[in-house]
Amino acid sequence: MVKVDLSGARQFFTTAGPDYAAAARAHQRLAEKNGLGYDFTGWTELPQRIKDTELDAIVATAEKIRARSQALVVIGIGGSYLGARGAIELLKPMPGKGDPRVFFMGNTLSVDALNDTIAALGDMDFDVNVISKSGTTLEPAVSFRIFRELLAKKYGDKANDHIFATTDAKRGVLKSLADKYGWPCFVVPDDVGGRFSVLSAVGLLPMAVAGIDVRKVIDAAIEELKALDLRSPENPAWQYAAARQQLYGKGYGIEILGCYEPSFRFMAEWWKQLYGESEGKDGKGIFPASVEFTADLHSMGQFIQQGPRTLMESIVRFTESRSSFPFPVEAEDADGLNYLAGRDISEVCRVAADAVREAHVSGGVPNLVIEVPKRDEEGFAALVCFFEVACAISGYMSQVNPFDQPGVEAYKKNMFRMLGKPGAK
């Protein structure tokens, strides 16, 4: 289970400390499904539901793709790709022998990115997993049209055998196309918003193709959600949600999420969407940003240490490394590092993290530590469930609907009008 360490933030709290009574009320609204946006809280039981319904088919489809293709092109934007990409880069940053490469398209309108991906595919055999609730979102729709054409050129009348759709169960343009052309379909649940959908087929199919054991992910998620139903200040989701709301009330309006694993980068991108889209509304919200340590200590470190005191810092730490590497001794000791000889590099990293935390706290930056046992399927599942539950509780504590996103439509209306889409205003 995830653990939260608030010791680096306590000196910044009010005397009363985090408002766990408010966290309890928020958790109750989530559990009883009577808060704002309650009809989009299906993610709270999604792991058990997916295990009982689609999981076997997801695994079987992934095995089929892995057996015949060298690549999978995942087409989707926002919640339709960030969770899967975060999982794959966290758990499989370097594809293993026999693992297909996974390319993510449909999240940009950059023609250079498009052509670079096509060039990288080269002559590889590939499949396409298109993910969209409607099938009409511009960025993925543009990419899908292009990659359908590439499949047709490569496979002729067998092209449709290489397309898998993850979409609405009953309606929408993509569902209609899938029915017409016989594409196998997986479901984007009606009661789960995109940013909460990573533990559905949206995330699980690309993850399984990449070689991640999604059965372990789902089993761990089921257990983690049970543990996170604890109605007590000992619940780490309460601790995180209440601490960040306490700090927000004291003027810390920017939260930077950091980790000492470079492979965490797209998990941080997923987290930014989760919290930014859930809380940033009604003139409220903590701005989510991210850093990669130790690299960003040599770029953003100065700003964090001595910039405006509006930052709070949340650090994800994996307590156990997946591998080891003892620091070598050198006869000349020209770099003066022999004092580290024999120590594992992971120990050096842990000391660096402790030193950074001490420096930032003393510099006026509240620090929250989120501890996960290991960077594996169980650790990934625990993080996803923890962040989702804490996000819902935090959103309800700030009295917003954590499950809608009306603001994202504004640019779309302008874009369609400027592009001359028929009927656009």
XYZ file of C-alpha atoms in Angstrom:
425
model
C 0.000 0.000 0.000
C 1.101 3.563 -0.635
C 2.369 5.477 2.388
C 2.443 9.256 2.834
C 5.018 11.090 4.929
C 3.864 14.572 5.981
C 6.821 15.385 8.233
C 8.297 17.755 5.639
C 5.093 19.801 5.577
C 3.975 19.944 9.224
C 5.802 23.171 10.023
C 3.772 24.856 7.273
C 0.364 23.714 8.557
C -1.900 25.749 10.773
C -2.071 24.697 14.411
C -5.167 22.628 13.679
C -3.401 20.743 10.895
C -5.061 19.043 7.898
C -8.850 18.978 8.012
C -9.520 15.268 8.249
C -13.174 15.891 9.121
C -13.614 17.512 5.699
C -11.725 14.605 4.103
C -14.097 12.179 5.828
C -17.139 14.001 4.453
C -15.615 14.061 0.974
C -14.823 10.355 1.130
C -18.372 9.612 2.237
C -19.783 11.509 -0.771
C -17.504 9.502 -3.048
C -18.396 6.153 -1.467
C -22.131 6.824 -1.349
C -22.125 8.297 -4.868
C -24.075 11.401 -3.924
C -21.497 14.113 -4.628
C -21.047 16.266 -7.707
C -20.432 14.154 -10.810
C -21.387 10.940 -8.996
C -22.417 9.343 -12.290
C -18.731 9.309 -13.311
C -17.435 7.400 -10.277
C -17.503 3.957 -11.898
C -13.708 3.871 -11.632
C -14.060 2.983 -7.932
C -15.232 -0.513 -8.891
C -13.618 -0.690 -12.332
C -10.834 -3.212 -11.553
C -13.267 -5.864 -10.309
C -15.653 -5.125 -13.180
C -12.912 -5.447 -15.806
C -11.706 -8.695 -14.233
C -15.219 -10.115 -14.473
C -15.823 -8.987 -18.061
C -13.130 -7.908 -20.538
C -9.801 -8.886 -18.972
C -9.525 -12.311 -20.597
C -10.324 -10.855 -24.030
C -7.808 -8.031 -23.520
C -5.042 -10.503 -22.665
C -5.943 -12.774 -25.600
C -5.928 -9.853 -28.037
C -2.582 -8.630 -26.702
C -1.097 -12.108 -27.189
C -2.367 -12.135 -30.776
C -0.757 -8.763 -31.505
C 2.496 -9.746 -29.799
C 2.683 -12.945 -31.835
C 2.320 -11.306 -35.237
C 3.417 -7.664 -35.036
C 6.537 -5.729 -34.239
C 4.645 -2.584 -33.286
C 1.338 -1.268 -31.989
C 0.197 2.244 -32.863
C -2.061 3.575 -30.117
C -4.197 6.473 -31.316
C -5.723 8.628 -28.594
C -5.361 11.873 -26.682
C -5.488 12.877 -23.025
C -6.927 10.113 -20.889
C -7.006 7.856 -23.925
C -3.236 7.492 -23.916
C -1.474 9.131 -20.952
C -2.129 6.336 -18.457
C -0.969 3.594 -20.815
C 2.106 5.552 -21.810
C 2.885 6.286 -18.169
C 2.608 2.597 -17.296
C 4.714 1.407 -20.215
C 7.494 3.921 -19.646
C 7.474 3.240 -15.900
C 7.515 -0.546 -16.086
C 9.009 -1.279 -19.524
C 11.215 1.726 -20.355
C 13.344 -0.540 -22.551
C 11.332 -3.102 -24.580
C 12.357 -6.653 -23.783
C 13.192 -9.329 -26.324
C 10.044 -10.067 -28.305
C 8.173 -7.019 -27.012
C 6.561 -4.960 -29.782
C 7.301 -1.252 -29.850
C 4.355 0.907 -28.839
C 3.923 4.228 -30.645
C 1.484 6.855 -29.410
C -0.221 9.009 -32.003
C -3.374 11.097 -32.118
C -2.158 13.395 -29.345
C -0.643 16.053 -31.601
C -1.213 17.870 -34.883
C 2.521 18.095 -35.576
C 3.221 16.918 -39.109
C 6.853 16.313 -38.154
C 5.863 13.996 -35.311
C 3.560 12.161 -37.691
C 6.231 11.659 -40.346
C 8.851 10.712 -37.762
C 6.580 7.968 -36.436
C 5.832 6.660 -39.921
C 9.567 6.603 -40.651
C 10.248 4.749 -37.387
C 7.641 2.128 -38.295
C 9.377 1.499 -41.606
C 8.523 -1.971 -42.860
C 7.478 -3.341 -39.477
C 4.293 -5.352 -39.210
C 1.963 -3.322 -37.025
C -1.520 -3.115 -35.566
C -3.582 -0.069 -34.582
C -5.553 0.457 -31.376
C -7.750 3.530 -31.810
C -9.197 4.885 -28.564
C -11.993 7.426 -28.579
C -15.397 7.670 -26.938
C -16.896 9.360 -29.987
C -14.445 9.004 -32.856
C -14.751 12.679 -33.772
C -12.064 14.324 -31.605
C -9.874 16.056 -34.171
C -6.351 14.959 -33.216
C -6.990 11.197 -33.004
C -9.406 11.284 -35.942
C -6.713 12.849 -38.160
C -4.145 10.223 -37.140
C -6.587 7.354 -37.501
C -7.486 8.299 -41.062
C -3.788 8.383 -41.967
C -2.895 5.075 -40.283
C -5.924 3.326 -41.776
C -4.570 4.338 -45.164
C -1.124 2.975 -44.250
C -2.701 -0.321 -43.171
C -4.614 -0.539 -46.448
C -1.439 -0.025 -48.459
C 0.427 -2.639 -46.423
C -2.213 -5.332 -45.947
C -4.806 -4.681 -48.667
C -8.136 -6.341 -47.968
C -6.703 -7.723 -44.688
C -6.188 -4.226 -43.265
C -9.293 -4.349 -41.067
C -7.863 -7.399 -39.284
C -5.198 -5.090 -37.845
C -7.519 -2.527 -36.241
C -8.828 -2.702 -32.666
C -11.225 -0.076 -31.350
C -11.724 1.017 -27.759
C -14.866 3.133 -27.744
C -18.428 3.526 -26.517
C -20.327 0.274 -26.068
C -23.349 1.325 -28.110
C -23.003 4.590 -30.013
C -20.711 7.080 -31.717
C -18.880 7.377 -35.018
C -16.075 5.010 -34.026
C -18.502 2.365 -32.781
C -20.433 2.594 -36.064
C -17.230 2.200 -38.082
C -16.157 -0.771 -35.962
C -19.500 -2.490 -36.525
C -19.348 -1.778 -40.275
C -15.813 -3.082 -40.797
C -15.727 -5.798 -38.158
C -13.070 -4.347 -35.897
C -12.904 -6.023 -32.485
C -14.186 -3.584 -29.849
C -13.369 -2.892 -26.233
C -15.365 -0.546 -24.042
C -14.780 2.961 -22.740
C -17.155 2.776 -19.744
C -19.995 5.303 -19.654
C -19.454 5.998 -15.951
C -15.673 6.532 -16.141
C -14.068 9.724 -17.419
C -11.010 9.490 -19.647
C -8.492 10.564 -17.029
C -9.768 7.821 -14.685
C -9.844 5.097 -17.371
C -6.325 3.642 -17.304
C -7.494 0.456 -15.540
C -10.018 -0.217 -18.311
C -9.247 -1.520 -21.802
C -8.132 2.036 -22.593
C -4.906 1.425 -20.724
C -4.767 -2.326 -20.296
C -4.599 -3.385 -23.954
C -1.521 -1.268 -24.845
C 0.079 -2.244 -21.535
C -0.449 -5.946 -22.193
C 0.948 -5.650 -25.718
C 4.061 -4.031 -24.229
C 4.581 -7.070 -22.000
C 3.117 -5.811 -18.722
C 1.262 -8.411 -16.639
C -2.132 -6.705 -16.533
C -3.651 -9.490 -14.426
C -1.225 -8.548 -11.654
C -2.128 -4.883 -12.168
C -5.851 -5.542 -11.804
C -5.515 -7.877 -8.803
C -3.326 -5.306 -7.040
C -5.763 -2.507 -7.869
C -8.671 -4.450 -6.379
C -6.774 -4.872 -3.112
C -5.527 -1.265 -3.083
C -9.027 0.165 -3.514
C -10.224 -1.964 -0.599
C -7.381 -0.631 1.551
C -8.091 2.968 0.487
C -11.682 2.661 1.718
C -10.337 3.060 5.252
C -12.336 5.814 6.988
C -9.566 7.216 9.148
C -6.801 9.846 9.152
C -4.503 6.854 8.695
C -5.754 6.603 5.123
C -2.919 7.897 2.908
C -5.431 9.328 0.428
C -6.943 11.438 3.219
C -3.473 12.526 4.307
C -2.422 13.630 0.831
C -5.729 15.312 -0.053
C -6.098 17.106 3.274
C -2.442 18.196 3.379
C -2.487 19.732 -0.092
C -5.802 21.487 0.623
C -4.364 22.841 3.885
C -1.319 24.183 2.059
C -3.452 25.586 -0.761
C -5.406 27.566 1.812
C -2.130 29.081 3.003
C -1.160 30.323 -0.453
C 0.742 27.366 -1.874
C -1.059 27.275 -5.209
C 1.468 25.269 -7.253
C 2.265 21.606 -6.667
C 5.312 20.078 -8.271
C 5.421 16.296 -8.469
C 8.897 14.833 -8.571
C 10.513 11.424 -8.717
C 14.075 10.123 -8.823
C 13.251 7.626 -11.586
C 13.485 9.034 -15.145
C 10.944 6.402 -16.199
C 8.317 8.204 -14.099
C 8.061 11.110 -16.553
C 4.789 10.099 -18.230
C 3.239 8.981 -14.961
C 3.725 12.606 -13.950
C 2.042 13.688 -17.188
C -0.922 11.425 -16.351
C -1.033 12.913 -12.838
C -1.040 16.437 -14.256
C -4.104 15.699 -16.360
C -5.818 13.902 -13.481
C -5.425 16.779 -11.037
C -5.467 19.688 -13.472
C -8.667 18.610 -15.217
C -10.352 17.531 -11.982
C -9.617 20.561 -9.789
C -8.968 23.493 -12.128
C -12.416 25.057 -12.365
C -14.676 27.678 -10.779
C -11.633 29.899 -10.290
C -10.075 27.296 -7.995
C -7.361 24.693 -8.181
C -3.758 23.836 -7.386
C -1.629 24.122 -10.523
C 0.050 20.738 -11.199
C 3.611 20.747 -12.527
C 6.338 18.118 -12.550
C 10.096 17.740 -12.315
C 12.551 14.897 -12.826
C 15.170 14.545 -10.123
C 18.090 14.645 -9.930
C 18.319 16.100 -13.454
C 16.071 19.095 -12.762
C 17.997 19.974 -9.627
C 20.533 21.403 -12.066
C 17.918 23.473 -13.900
C 14.724 24.034 -11.878
C 16.495 23.499 -8.557
C 17.382 27.176 -8.158
C 13.781 28.304 -8.638
C 12.455 25.677 -6.231
C 15.014 26.568 -3.586
C 14.798 30.360 -3.715
C 11.928 31.409 -5.983
C 8.467 32.629 -4.902
C 7.164 30.718 -1.906
C 4.048 29.487 -3.680
C 5.303 25.937 -4.288
C 4.534 22.718 -2.493
C 6.482 19.619 -3.462
C 5.242 16.021 -3.644
C 7.895 13.362 -4.170
C 7.197 9.792 -5.265
C 9.832 7.455 -3.861
C 10.177 3.741 -4.648
C 11.632 2.210 -1.499
C 13.179 -0.759 -3.281
C 15.155 -0.554 -6.532
C 14.692 -3.222 -9.203
C 18.445 -3.693 -9.597
C 21.782 -2.844 -7.990
C 25.149 -1.439 -9.020
C 28.062 -1.028 -6.560
C 30.157 2.068 -7.086
C 33.633 1.070 -8.369
C 36.944 1.920 -6.717
C 39.638 3.600 -8.816
C 43.338 3.461 -7.991
C 44.080 7.084 -8.919
C 40.892 8.495 -7.376
C 41.285 11.484 -9.704
C 37.647 12.506 -9.213
C 37.858 12.101 -5.432
C 34.916 9.703 -5.326
C 36.569 6.682 -3.727
C 34.728 7.530 -0.506
C 31.657 6.124 -2.285
C 33.400 2.880 -3.310
C 31.374 -0.210 -2.534
C 28.125 1.680 -1.894
C 25.238 0.836 -4.160
C 24.176 3.647 -6.486
C 20.639 3.296 -5.131
C 21.955 4.238 -1.667
C 23.615 7.334 -3.117
C 20.299 8.281 -4.728
C 18.412 7.873 -1.454
C 20.889 10.118 0.355
C 20.561 12.706 -2.424
C 16.771 12.631 -2.045
C 17.044 13.147 1.724
C 19.450 16.029 1.206
C 17.156 17.695 -1.339
C 14.169 17.344 0.942
C 16.033 18.927 3.855
C 17.236 21.804 1.671
C 13.838 22.533 0.153
C 11.973 22.389 3.459
C 14.501 24.741 5.063
C 14.081 27.012 2.039
C 10.338 27.288 2.618
C 8.946 24.556 0.363
C 6.494 22.145 2.036
C 7.382 18.579 1.132
C 5.046 15.569 0.906
C 6.552 12.125 0.319
C 4.563 9.366 -1.369
C 6.240 6.007 -0.799
C 5.661 2.965 -3.008
C 7.352 -0.385 -2.301
C 8.627 -1.155 -5.793
C 8.489 -0.081 -9.436
C 6.435 -3.043 -10.624
C 2.858 -3.924 -11.597
C 1.678 -3.805 -7.991
C 3.400 -0.476 -7.385
C 1.879 1.019 -10.511
C -1.614 -0.144 -9.551
C -1.214 1.215 -6.035
C -0.150 4.632 -7.324
C -3.040 4.860 -9.774
C -5.645 3.966 -7.167
C -4.079 6.237 -4.548
C -3.925 9.274 -6.816
C -7.466 8.722 -8.131
C -9.062 8.376 -4.698
C -7.078 11.305 -3.292
C -8.011 13.421 -6.315
C -11.726 12.810 -5.821
C -11.489 13.580 -2.098
C -9.425 16.712 -2.705
C -11.862 17.925 -5.377
C -14.848 17.463 -3.108
C -12.985 19.240 -0.308
C -12.579 22.261 -2.583
C -16.287 22.021 -3.521
C -15.868 21.437 -7.245
C -17.048 18.616 -9.476
C -13.890 16.495 -9.878
C -15.340 14.550 -12.798
C -16.311 17.098 -15.446
C -14.147 19.245 -17.745
C -16.348 21.864 -19.447
C -13.411 24.196 -20.025
C -11.714 21.945 -22.580
C -14.450 22.633 -25.122
C -13.585 26.331 -25.557
C -10.573 25.870 -27.828
C -12.340 23.180 -29.846
C -15.170 25.528 -30.803
C -12.706 28.186 -31.947
C -10.573 25.673 -33.828
C -13.481 24.155 -35.752
C -14.783 27.625 -36.627
C -11.362 28.750 -37.860
C -10.880 25.541 -39.885
C -14.227 26.066 -41.578
C -15.978 22.977 -40.267
C -19.567 22.926 -41.601
C -21.981 24.185 -38.949
C -19.253 25.416 -36.592
C -19.894 28.790 -34.946
